[in-house]
mmCIF file of C-alpha atoms in Angstrom:
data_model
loop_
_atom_site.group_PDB
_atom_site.id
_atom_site.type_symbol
_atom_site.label_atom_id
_atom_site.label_comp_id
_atom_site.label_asym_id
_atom_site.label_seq_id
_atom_site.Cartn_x
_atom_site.Cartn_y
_atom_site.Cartn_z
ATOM 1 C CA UNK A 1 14.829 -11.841 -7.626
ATOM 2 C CA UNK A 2 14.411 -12.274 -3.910
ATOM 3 C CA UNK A 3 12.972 -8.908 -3.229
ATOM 4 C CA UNK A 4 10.861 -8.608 -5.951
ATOM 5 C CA UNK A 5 9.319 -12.448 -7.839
ATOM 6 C CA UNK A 6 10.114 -14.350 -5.629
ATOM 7 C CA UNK A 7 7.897 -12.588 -3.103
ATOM 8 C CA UNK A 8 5.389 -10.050 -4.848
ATOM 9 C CA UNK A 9 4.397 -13.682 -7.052
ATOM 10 C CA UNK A 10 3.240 -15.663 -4.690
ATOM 11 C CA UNK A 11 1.568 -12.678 -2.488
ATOM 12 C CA UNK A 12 -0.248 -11.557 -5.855
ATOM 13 C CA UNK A 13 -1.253 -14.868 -6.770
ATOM 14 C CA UNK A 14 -1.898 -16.474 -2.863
ATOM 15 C CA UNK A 15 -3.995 -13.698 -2.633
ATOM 16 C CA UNK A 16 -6.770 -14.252 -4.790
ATOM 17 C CA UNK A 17 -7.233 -17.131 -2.828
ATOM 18 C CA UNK A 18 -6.841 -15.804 0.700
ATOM 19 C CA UNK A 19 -9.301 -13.142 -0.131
ATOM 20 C CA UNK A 20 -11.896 -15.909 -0.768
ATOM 21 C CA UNK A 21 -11.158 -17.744 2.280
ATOM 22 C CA UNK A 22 -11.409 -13.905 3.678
ATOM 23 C CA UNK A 23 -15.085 -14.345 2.800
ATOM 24 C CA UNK A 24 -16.022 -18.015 3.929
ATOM 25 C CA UNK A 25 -13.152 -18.586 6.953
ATOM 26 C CA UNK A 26 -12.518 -17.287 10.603
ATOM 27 C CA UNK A 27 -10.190 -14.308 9.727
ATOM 28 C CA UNK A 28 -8.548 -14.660 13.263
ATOM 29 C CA UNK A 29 -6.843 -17.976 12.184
ATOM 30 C CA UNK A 30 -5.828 -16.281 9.045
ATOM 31 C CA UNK A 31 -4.050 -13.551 10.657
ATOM 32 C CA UNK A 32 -2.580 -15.900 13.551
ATOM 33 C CA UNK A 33 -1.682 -18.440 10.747
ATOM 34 C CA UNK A 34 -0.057 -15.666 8.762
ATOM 35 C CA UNK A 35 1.936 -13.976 12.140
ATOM 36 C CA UNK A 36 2.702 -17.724 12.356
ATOM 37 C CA UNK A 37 4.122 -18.822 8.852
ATOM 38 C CA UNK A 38 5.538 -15.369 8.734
ATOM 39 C CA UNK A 39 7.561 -15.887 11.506
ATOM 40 C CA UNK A 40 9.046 -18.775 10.915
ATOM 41 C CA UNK A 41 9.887 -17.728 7.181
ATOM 42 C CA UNK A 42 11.604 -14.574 8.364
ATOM 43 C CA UNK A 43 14.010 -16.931 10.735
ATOM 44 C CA UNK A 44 14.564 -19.220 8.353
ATOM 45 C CA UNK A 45 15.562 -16.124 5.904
ATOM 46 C CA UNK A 46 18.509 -16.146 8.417
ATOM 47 C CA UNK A 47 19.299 -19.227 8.474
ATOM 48 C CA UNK A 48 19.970 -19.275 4.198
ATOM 49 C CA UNK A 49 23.101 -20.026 2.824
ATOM 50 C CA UNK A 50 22.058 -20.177 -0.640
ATOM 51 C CA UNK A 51 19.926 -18.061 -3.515
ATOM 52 C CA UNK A 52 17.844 -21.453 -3.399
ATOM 53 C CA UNK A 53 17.201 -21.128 0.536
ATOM 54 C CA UNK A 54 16.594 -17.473 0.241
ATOM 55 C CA UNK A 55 14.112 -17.596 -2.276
ATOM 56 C CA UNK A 56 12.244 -20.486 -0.655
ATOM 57 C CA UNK A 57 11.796 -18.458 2.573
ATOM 58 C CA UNK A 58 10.832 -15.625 0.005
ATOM 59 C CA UNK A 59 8.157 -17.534 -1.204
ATOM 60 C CA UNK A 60 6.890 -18.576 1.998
ATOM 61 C CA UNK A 61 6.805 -14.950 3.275
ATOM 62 C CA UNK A 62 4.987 -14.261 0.257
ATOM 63 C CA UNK A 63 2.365 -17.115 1.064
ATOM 64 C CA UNK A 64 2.039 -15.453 4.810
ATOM 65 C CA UNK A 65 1.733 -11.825 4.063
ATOM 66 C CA UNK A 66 -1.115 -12.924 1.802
ATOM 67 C CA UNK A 67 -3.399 -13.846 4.299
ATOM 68 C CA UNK A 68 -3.274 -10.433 5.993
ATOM 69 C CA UNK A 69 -5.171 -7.755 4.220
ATOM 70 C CA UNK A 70 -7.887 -9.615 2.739
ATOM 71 C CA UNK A 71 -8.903 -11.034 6.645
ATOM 72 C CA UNK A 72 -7.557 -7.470 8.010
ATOM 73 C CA UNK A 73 -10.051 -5.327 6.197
ATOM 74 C CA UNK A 74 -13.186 -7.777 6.077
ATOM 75 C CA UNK A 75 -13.453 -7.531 9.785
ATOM 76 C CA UNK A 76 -12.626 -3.572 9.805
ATOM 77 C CA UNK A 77 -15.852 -3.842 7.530
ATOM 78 C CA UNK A 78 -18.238 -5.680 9.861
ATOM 79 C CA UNK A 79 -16.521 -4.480 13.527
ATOM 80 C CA UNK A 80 -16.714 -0.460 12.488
ATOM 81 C CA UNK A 81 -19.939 1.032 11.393
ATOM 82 C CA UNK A 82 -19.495 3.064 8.247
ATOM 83 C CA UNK A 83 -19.311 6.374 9.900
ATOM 84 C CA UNK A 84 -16.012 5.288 12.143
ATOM 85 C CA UNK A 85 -14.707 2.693 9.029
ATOM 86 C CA UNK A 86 -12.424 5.524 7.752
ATOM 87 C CA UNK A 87 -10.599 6.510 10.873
ATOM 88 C CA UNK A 88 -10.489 2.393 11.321
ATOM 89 C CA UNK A 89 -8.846 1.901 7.827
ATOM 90 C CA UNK A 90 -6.549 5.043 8.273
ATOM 91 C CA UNK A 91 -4.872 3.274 11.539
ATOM 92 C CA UNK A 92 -4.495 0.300 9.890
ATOM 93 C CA UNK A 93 -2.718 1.971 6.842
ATOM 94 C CA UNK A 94 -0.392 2.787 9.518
ATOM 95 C CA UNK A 95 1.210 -0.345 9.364
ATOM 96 C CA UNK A 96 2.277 -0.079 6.212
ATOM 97 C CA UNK A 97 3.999 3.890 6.907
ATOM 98 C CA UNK A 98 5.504 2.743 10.436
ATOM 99 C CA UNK A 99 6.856 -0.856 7.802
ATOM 100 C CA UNK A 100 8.932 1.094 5.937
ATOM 101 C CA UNK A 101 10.052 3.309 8.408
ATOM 102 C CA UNK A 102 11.376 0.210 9.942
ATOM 103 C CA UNK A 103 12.539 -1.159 7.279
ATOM 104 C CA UNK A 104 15.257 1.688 6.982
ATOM 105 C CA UNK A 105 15.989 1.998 10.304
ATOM 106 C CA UNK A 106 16.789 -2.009 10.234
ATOM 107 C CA UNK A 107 19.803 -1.216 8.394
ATOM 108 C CA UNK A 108 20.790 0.768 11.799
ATOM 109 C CA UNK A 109 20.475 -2.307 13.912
ATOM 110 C CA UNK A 110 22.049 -4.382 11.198
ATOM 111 C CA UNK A 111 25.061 -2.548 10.217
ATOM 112 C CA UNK A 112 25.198 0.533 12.796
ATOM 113 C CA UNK A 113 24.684 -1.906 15.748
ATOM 114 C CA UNK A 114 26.682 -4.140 14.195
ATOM 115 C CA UNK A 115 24.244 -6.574 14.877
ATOM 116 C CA UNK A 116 23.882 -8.373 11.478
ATOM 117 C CA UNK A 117 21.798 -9.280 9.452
ATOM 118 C CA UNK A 118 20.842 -12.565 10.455
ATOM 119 C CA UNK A 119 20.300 -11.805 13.973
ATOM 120 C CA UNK A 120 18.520 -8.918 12.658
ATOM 121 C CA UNK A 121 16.523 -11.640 10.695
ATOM 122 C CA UNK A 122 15.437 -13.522 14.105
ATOM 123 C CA UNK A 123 14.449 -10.574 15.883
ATOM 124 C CA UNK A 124 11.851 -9.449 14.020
ATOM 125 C CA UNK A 125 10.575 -13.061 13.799
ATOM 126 C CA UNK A 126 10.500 -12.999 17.679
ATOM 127 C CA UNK A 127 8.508 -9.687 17.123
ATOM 128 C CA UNK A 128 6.230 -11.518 15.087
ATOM 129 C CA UNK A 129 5.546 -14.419 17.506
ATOM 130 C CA UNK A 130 4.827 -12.113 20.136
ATOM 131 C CA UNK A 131 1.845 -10.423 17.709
ATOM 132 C CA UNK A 132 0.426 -13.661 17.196
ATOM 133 C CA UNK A 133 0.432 -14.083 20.861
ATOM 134 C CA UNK A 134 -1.440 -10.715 21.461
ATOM 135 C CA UNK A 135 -3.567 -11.039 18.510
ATOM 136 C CA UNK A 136 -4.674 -14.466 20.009
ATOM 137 C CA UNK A 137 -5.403 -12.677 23.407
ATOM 138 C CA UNK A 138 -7.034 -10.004 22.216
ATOM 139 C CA UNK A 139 -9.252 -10.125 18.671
ATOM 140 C CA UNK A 140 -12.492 -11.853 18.546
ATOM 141 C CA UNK A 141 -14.079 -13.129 15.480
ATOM 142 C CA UNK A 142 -17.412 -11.613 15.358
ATOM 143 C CA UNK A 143 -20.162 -13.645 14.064
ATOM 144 C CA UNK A 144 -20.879 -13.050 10.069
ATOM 145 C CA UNK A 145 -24.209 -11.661 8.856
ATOM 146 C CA UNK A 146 -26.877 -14.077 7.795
ATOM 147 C CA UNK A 147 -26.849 -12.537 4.047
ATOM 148 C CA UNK A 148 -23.112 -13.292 4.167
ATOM 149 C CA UNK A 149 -22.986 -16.993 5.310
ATOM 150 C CA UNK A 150 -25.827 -17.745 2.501
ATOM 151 C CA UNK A 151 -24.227 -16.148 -0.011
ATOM 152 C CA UNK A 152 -20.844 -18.403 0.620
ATOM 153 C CA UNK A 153 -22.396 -21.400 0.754
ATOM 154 C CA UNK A 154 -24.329 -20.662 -2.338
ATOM 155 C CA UNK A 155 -23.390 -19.410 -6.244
ATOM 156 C CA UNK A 156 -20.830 -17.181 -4.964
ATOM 157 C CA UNK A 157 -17.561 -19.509 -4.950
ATOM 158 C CA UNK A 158 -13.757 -19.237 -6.535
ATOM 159 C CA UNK A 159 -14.024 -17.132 -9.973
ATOM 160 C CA UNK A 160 -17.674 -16.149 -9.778
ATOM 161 C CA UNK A 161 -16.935 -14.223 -6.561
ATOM 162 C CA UNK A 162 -13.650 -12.515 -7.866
ATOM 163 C CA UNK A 163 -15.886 -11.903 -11.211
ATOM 164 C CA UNK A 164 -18.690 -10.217 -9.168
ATOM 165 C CA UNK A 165 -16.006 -7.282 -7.804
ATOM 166 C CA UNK A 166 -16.645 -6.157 -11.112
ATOM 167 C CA UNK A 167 -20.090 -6.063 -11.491
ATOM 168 C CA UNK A 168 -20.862 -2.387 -11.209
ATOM 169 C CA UNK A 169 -18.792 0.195 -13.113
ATOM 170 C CA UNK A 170 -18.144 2.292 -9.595
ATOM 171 C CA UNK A 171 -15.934 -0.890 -8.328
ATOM 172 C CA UNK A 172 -14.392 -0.377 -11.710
ATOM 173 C CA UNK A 173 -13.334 3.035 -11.582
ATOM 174 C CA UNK A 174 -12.130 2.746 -7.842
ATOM 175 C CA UNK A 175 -9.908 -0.572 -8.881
ATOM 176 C CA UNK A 176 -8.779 2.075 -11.891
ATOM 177 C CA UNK A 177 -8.245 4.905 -9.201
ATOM 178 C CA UNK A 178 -5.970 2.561 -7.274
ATOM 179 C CA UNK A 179 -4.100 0.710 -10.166
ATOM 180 C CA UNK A 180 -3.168 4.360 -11.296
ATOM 181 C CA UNK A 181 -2.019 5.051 -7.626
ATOM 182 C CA UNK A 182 -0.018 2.056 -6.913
ATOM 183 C CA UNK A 183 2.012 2.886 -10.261
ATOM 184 C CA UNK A 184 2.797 6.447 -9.193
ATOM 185 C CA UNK A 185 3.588 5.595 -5.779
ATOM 186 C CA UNK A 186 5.919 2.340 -6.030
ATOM 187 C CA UNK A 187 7.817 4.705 -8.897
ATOM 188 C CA UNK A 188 7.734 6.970 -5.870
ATOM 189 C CA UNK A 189 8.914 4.783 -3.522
ATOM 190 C CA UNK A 190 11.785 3.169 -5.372
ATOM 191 C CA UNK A 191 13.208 6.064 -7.230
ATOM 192 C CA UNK A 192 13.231 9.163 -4.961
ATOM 193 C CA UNK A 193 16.474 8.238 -2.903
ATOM 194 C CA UNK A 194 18.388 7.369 -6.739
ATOM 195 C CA UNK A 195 16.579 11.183 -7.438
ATOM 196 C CA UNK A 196 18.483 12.914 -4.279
ATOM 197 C CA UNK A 197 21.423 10.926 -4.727
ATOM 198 C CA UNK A 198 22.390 12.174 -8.009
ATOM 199 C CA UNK A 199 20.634 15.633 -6.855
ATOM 200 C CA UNK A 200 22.172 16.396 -3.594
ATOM 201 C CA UNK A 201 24.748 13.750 -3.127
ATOM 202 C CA UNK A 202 26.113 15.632 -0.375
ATOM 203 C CA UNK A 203 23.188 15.254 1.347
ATOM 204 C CA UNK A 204 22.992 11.475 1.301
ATOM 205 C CA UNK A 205 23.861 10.347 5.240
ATOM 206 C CA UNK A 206 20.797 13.299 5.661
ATOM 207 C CA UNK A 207 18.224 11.886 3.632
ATOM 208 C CA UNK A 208 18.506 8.349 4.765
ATOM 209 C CA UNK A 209 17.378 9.585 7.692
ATOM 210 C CA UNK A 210 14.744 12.220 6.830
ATOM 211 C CA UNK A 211 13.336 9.632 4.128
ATOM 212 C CA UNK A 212 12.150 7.395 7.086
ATOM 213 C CA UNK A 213 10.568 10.601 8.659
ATOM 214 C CA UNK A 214 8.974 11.382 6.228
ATOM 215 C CA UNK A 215 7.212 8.384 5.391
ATOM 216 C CA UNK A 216 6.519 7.503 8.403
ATOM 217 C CA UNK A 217 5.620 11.263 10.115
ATOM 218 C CA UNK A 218 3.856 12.152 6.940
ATOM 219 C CA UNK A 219 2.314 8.666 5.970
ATOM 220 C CA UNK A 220 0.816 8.362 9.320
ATOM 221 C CA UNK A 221 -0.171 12.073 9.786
ATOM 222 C CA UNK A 222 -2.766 11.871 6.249
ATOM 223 C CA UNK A 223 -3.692 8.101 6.774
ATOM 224 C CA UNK A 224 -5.348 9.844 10.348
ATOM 225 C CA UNK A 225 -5.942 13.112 9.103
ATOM 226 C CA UNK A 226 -7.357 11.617 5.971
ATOM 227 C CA UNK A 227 -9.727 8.926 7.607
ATOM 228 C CA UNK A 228 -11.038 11.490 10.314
ATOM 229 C CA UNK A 229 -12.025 13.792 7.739
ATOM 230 C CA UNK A 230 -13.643 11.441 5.305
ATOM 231 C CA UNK A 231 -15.510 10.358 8.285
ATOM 232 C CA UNK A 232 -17.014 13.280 9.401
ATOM 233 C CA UNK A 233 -17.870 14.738 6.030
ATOM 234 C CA UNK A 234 -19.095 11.449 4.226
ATOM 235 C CA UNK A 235 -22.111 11.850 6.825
ATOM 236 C CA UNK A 236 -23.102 14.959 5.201
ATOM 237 C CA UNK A 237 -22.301 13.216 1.664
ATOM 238 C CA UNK A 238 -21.175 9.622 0.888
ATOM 239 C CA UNK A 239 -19.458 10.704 -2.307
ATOM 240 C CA UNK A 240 -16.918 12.274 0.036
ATOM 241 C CA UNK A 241 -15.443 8.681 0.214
ATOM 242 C CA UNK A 242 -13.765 9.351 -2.921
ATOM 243 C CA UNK A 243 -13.579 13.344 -3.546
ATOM 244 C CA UNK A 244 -10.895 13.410 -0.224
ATOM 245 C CA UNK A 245 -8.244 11.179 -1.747
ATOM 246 C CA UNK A 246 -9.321 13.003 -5.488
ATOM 247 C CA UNK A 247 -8.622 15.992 -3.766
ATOM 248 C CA UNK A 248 -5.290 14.948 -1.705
ATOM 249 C CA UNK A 249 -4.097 13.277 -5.193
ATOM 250 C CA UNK A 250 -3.783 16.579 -7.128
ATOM 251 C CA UNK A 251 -2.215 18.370 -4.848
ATOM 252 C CA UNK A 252 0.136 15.179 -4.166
ATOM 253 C CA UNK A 253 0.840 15.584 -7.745
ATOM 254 C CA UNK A 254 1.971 19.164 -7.659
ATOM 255 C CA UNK A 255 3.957 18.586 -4.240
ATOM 256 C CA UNK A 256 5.748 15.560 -6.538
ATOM 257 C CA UNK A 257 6.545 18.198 -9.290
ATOM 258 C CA UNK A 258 8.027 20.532 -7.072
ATOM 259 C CA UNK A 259 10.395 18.055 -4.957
ATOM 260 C CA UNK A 260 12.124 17.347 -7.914
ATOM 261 C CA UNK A 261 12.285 20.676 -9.294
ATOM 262 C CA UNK A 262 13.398 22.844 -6.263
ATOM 263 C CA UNK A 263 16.930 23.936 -6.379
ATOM 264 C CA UNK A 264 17.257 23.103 -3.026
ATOM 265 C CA UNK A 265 17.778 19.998 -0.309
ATOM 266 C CA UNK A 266 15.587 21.355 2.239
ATOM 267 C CA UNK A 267 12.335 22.403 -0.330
ATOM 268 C CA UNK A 268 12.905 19.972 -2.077
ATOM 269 C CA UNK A 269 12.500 17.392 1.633
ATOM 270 C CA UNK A 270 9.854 19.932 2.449
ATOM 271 C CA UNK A 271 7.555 18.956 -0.575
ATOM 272 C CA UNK A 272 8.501 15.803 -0.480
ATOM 273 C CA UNK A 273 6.711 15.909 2.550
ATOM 274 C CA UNK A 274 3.735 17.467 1.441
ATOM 275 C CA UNK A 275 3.764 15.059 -1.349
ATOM 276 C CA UNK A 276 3.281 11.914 1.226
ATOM 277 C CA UNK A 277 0.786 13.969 3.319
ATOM 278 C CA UNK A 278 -1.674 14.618 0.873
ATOM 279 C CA UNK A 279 -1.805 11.663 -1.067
ATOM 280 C CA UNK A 280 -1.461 8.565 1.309
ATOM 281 C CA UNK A 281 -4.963 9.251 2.700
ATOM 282 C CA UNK A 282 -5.707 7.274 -0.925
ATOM 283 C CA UNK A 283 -5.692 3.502 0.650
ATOM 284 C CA UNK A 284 -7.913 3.752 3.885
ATOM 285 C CA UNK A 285 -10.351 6.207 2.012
ATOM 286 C CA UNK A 286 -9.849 3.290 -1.086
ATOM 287 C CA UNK A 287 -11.015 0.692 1.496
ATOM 288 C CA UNK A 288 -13.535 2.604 2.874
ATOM 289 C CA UNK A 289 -15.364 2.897 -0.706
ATOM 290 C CA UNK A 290 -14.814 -0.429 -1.701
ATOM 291 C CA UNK A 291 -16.473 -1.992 1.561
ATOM 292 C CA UNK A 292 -19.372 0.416 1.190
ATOM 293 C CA UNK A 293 -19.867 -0.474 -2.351
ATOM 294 C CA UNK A 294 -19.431 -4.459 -2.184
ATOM 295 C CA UNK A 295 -21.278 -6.425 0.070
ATOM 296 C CA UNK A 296 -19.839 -7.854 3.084
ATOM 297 C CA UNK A 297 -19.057 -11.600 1.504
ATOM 298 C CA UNK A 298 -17.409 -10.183 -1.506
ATOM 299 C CA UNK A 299 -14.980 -7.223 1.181
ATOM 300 C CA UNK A 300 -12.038 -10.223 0.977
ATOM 301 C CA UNK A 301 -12.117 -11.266 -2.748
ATOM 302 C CA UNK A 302 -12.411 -7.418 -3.431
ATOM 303 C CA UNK A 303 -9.396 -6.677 -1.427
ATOM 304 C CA UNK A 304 -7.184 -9.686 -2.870
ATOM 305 C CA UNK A 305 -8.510 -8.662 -6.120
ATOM 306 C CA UNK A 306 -7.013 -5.119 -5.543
ATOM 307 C CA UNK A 307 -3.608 -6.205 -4.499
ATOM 308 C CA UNK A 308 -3.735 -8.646 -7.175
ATOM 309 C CA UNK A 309 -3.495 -5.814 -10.087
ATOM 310 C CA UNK A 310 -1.622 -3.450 -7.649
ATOM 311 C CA UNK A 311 1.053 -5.842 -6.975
ATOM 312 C CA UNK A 312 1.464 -6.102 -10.983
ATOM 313 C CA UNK A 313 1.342 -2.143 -11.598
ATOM 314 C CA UNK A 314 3.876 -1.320 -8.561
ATOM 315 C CA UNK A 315 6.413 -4.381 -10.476
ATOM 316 C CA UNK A 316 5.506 -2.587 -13.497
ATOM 317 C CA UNK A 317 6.325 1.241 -12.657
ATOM 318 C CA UNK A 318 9.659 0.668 -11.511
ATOM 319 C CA UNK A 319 10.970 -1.512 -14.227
ATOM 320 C CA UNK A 320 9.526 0.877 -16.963
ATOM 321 C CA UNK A 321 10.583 3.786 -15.544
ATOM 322 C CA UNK A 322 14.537 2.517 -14.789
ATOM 323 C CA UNK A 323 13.859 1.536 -18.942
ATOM 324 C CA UNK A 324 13.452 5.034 -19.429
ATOM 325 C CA UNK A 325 15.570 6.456 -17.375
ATOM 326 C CA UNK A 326 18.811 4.138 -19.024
ATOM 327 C CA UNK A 327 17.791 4.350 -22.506
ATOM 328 C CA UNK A 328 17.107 8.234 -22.802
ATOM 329 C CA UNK A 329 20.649 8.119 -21.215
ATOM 330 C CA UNK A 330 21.954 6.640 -23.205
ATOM 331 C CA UNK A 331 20.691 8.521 -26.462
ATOM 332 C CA UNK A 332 21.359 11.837 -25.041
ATOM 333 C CA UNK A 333 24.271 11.295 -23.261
ATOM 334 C CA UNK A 334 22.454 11.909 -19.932
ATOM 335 C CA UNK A 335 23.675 8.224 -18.037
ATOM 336 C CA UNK A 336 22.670 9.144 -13.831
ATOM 337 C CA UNK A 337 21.807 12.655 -14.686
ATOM 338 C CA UNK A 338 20.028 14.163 -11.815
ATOM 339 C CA UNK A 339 17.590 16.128 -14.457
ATOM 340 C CA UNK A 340 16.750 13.629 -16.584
ATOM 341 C CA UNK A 341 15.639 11.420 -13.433
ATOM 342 C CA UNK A 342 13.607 14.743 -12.071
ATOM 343 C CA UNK A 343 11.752 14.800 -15.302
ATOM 344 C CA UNK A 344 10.730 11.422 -15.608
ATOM 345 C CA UNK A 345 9.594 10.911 -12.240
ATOM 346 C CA UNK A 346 7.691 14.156 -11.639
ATOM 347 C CA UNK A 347 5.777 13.517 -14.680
ATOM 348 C CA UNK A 348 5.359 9.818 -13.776
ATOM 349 C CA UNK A 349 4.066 10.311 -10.445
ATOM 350 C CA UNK A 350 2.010 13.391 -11.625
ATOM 351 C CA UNK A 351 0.582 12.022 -14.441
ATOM 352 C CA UNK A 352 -0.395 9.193 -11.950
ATOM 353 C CA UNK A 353 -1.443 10.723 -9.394
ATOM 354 C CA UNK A 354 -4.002 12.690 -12.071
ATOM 355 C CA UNK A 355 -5.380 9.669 -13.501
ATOM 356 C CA UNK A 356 -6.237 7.896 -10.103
ATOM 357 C CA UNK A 357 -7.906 11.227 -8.788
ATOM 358 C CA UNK A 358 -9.959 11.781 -12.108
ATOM 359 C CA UNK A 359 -10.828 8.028 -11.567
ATOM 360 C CA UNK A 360 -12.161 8.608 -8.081
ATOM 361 C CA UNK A 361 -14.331 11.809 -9.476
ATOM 362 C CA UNK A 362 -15.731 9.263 -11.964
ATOM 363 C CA UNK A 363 -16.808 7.178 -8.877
ATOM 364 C CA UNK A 364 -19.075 9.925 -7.395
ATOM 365 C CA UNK A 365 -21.691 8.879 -9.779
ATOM 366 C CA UNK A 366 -22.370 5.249 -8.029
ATOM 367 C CA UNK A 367 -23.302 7.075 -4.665
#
């Protein structure tokens, strides 16, 4: 409850709002306000001593964290001309690869450093305070177009503007392309270390280790790799915005299918690898497209909108797929079987991973 409602609810909800106030407000007090809130949520976290407490700070995390995409990628969108917006977009997915990796290696300084887990709470709230105090020193909110402060003080408020994402079917098929990836991924995410445990449970002090690596090593390496190149070759062709992370999802999807079919622990880490390098160029390449096709008072509400239905498909995959996983068990007398998990999460994330790159082929036609 406190990693998942509690949390993903408010951010999903809060951030159909913040994505409007993305378009009309000074994103530099959304981001400080968000460092800010954060902060003091993820102390508080270590303070609780009760479910009641915890999910309260939850939900207050959740409130923060919305505020930070939605203002994060509207002024990537007016700061970076087009031809440097993918490289731009690729460093800022960065945060998200270099999150996780600390994520797992918190449990070092929590448990291996014996440092606990509420201390562990307050340091990365000190961490957070100290952001705000760079971000405060260093960003400057850049003065919005003309087009852009008419348009907000005009028709395009609340609904109207989250109903005007929609308005042309290549915003359609990208917010498809990216539904379909979030549900491959976040399956992904949350089942591969259940896959090697039942796999390769020998290997398990191994992989807790190389899983950070490669996320982070191989998450970083195509968010880069991947906005560099969709730079350089969208000036020869725009529709090159979405035919890289098309490209980088089917062979993703292959990599997927062999990780959990290899017989062995170092394959199967190998393609695992590949699998994260070619298809996590997706989100600063998904970005990229969305601020070229949207004009530059609708970036935030687009963005919001985006994490809106991706927050409900990566809630989704998971669930469904631990469905699966305990009821085909349970008919074929198959309960944690290492195979049974392989097949339903190489054909989940494949069959994912197919539909969001068909999805971005379809958007070639709107360029």
């Amino acid at each position: 409850l406190t990693s998942g409602l509690a949390f993903t609810g408010v951010f999903a909800v809060a951030g159909l709002v913040a994505g409007r106030l993305a378009d009309i407000s000074p994103r530099k007090r959304m981001l400080l306000t968000s460092l800010v809130l954060g902060s003091f949520a993820t102390a508080c976290a270590g303070c609780a001593t009760n479910l009641a407490g915890a999910l309260a700070t939850r939900c207050a995390l959740g409130l923060a964290q919305s505020l930070t995409a939605p203002a994060s990628y509207s002024l990537i969108g007016q700061l970076f001309e087009p031809r440097l917006r993918g490289k731009a977009n690729g460093v800022y997915s960065l945060g998200i690869c270099f999150g996780v990796g600390m994520a797992s290696l918190s449990q070092l300084v929590n448990v291996g450093w014996g440092v606990g887990w509420r201390r562990t709470h307050h340091l990365v709230a000190a961490a957070g305070l100290a952001l705000a105090l760079v971000l405060a020193l260093i960003v400057q909110e850049p003065d919005r177009p003309a087009n852009a402060k008419s348009a907000s003080s005009g028709a395009n408020r609340g609904l109207e503007a989250l109903s005007n994402v929609f308005a042309e079917p290549a915003t359609r098929w990208l917010f498809a392309a990216g539904g379909a990836r979030y549900f491959g991924g976040l399956a992904l995410v949350v089942f591969m270390p259940e896959f090697y445990r039942r796999t390769f449970p020998s290997y398990a002090a191994a992989f807790s280790v190389l899983n950070a690596v490669v996320l982070v090593l191989g998450g970083a390496m195509s968010a880069v790799a991947g906005g560099h190149l969709v730079d350089k070759l969208s000036q020869r062709d725009a529709r090159f915005l979405v035919w890289v992370p098309a490209m980088g999802c089917v062979m993703g999807a292959f990599a997927a299918v062999a990780t959990v079919t290899v017989p062995s622990f170092p394959a199967s880490i190998f393609f695992f690898f590949l699998t994260i390098l070619f298809a996590e160029c997706w989100f600063g390449s998904f970005t990229n497209a969305l601020q070229f096709l949207l004009p530059a008072q609708l970036v935030g509400s687009g963005v919001s909108l985006f994490l809106f239905v991706g927050s409900i498909l990566g809630s989704v995959s998971p669930l469904l797929l631990g469905l699966a996983d305990r009821r085909l068990g349970l008919v074929f007398g198959r309960m944690n079987d290492g195979a049974l998990l392989a097949d339903l999460l190489g054909g989940t994330i494949a069959i994912a991973y197919l539909v969001c790159a068909a999805c971005f082929w379809m958007v070639r036609y709107e360029f």
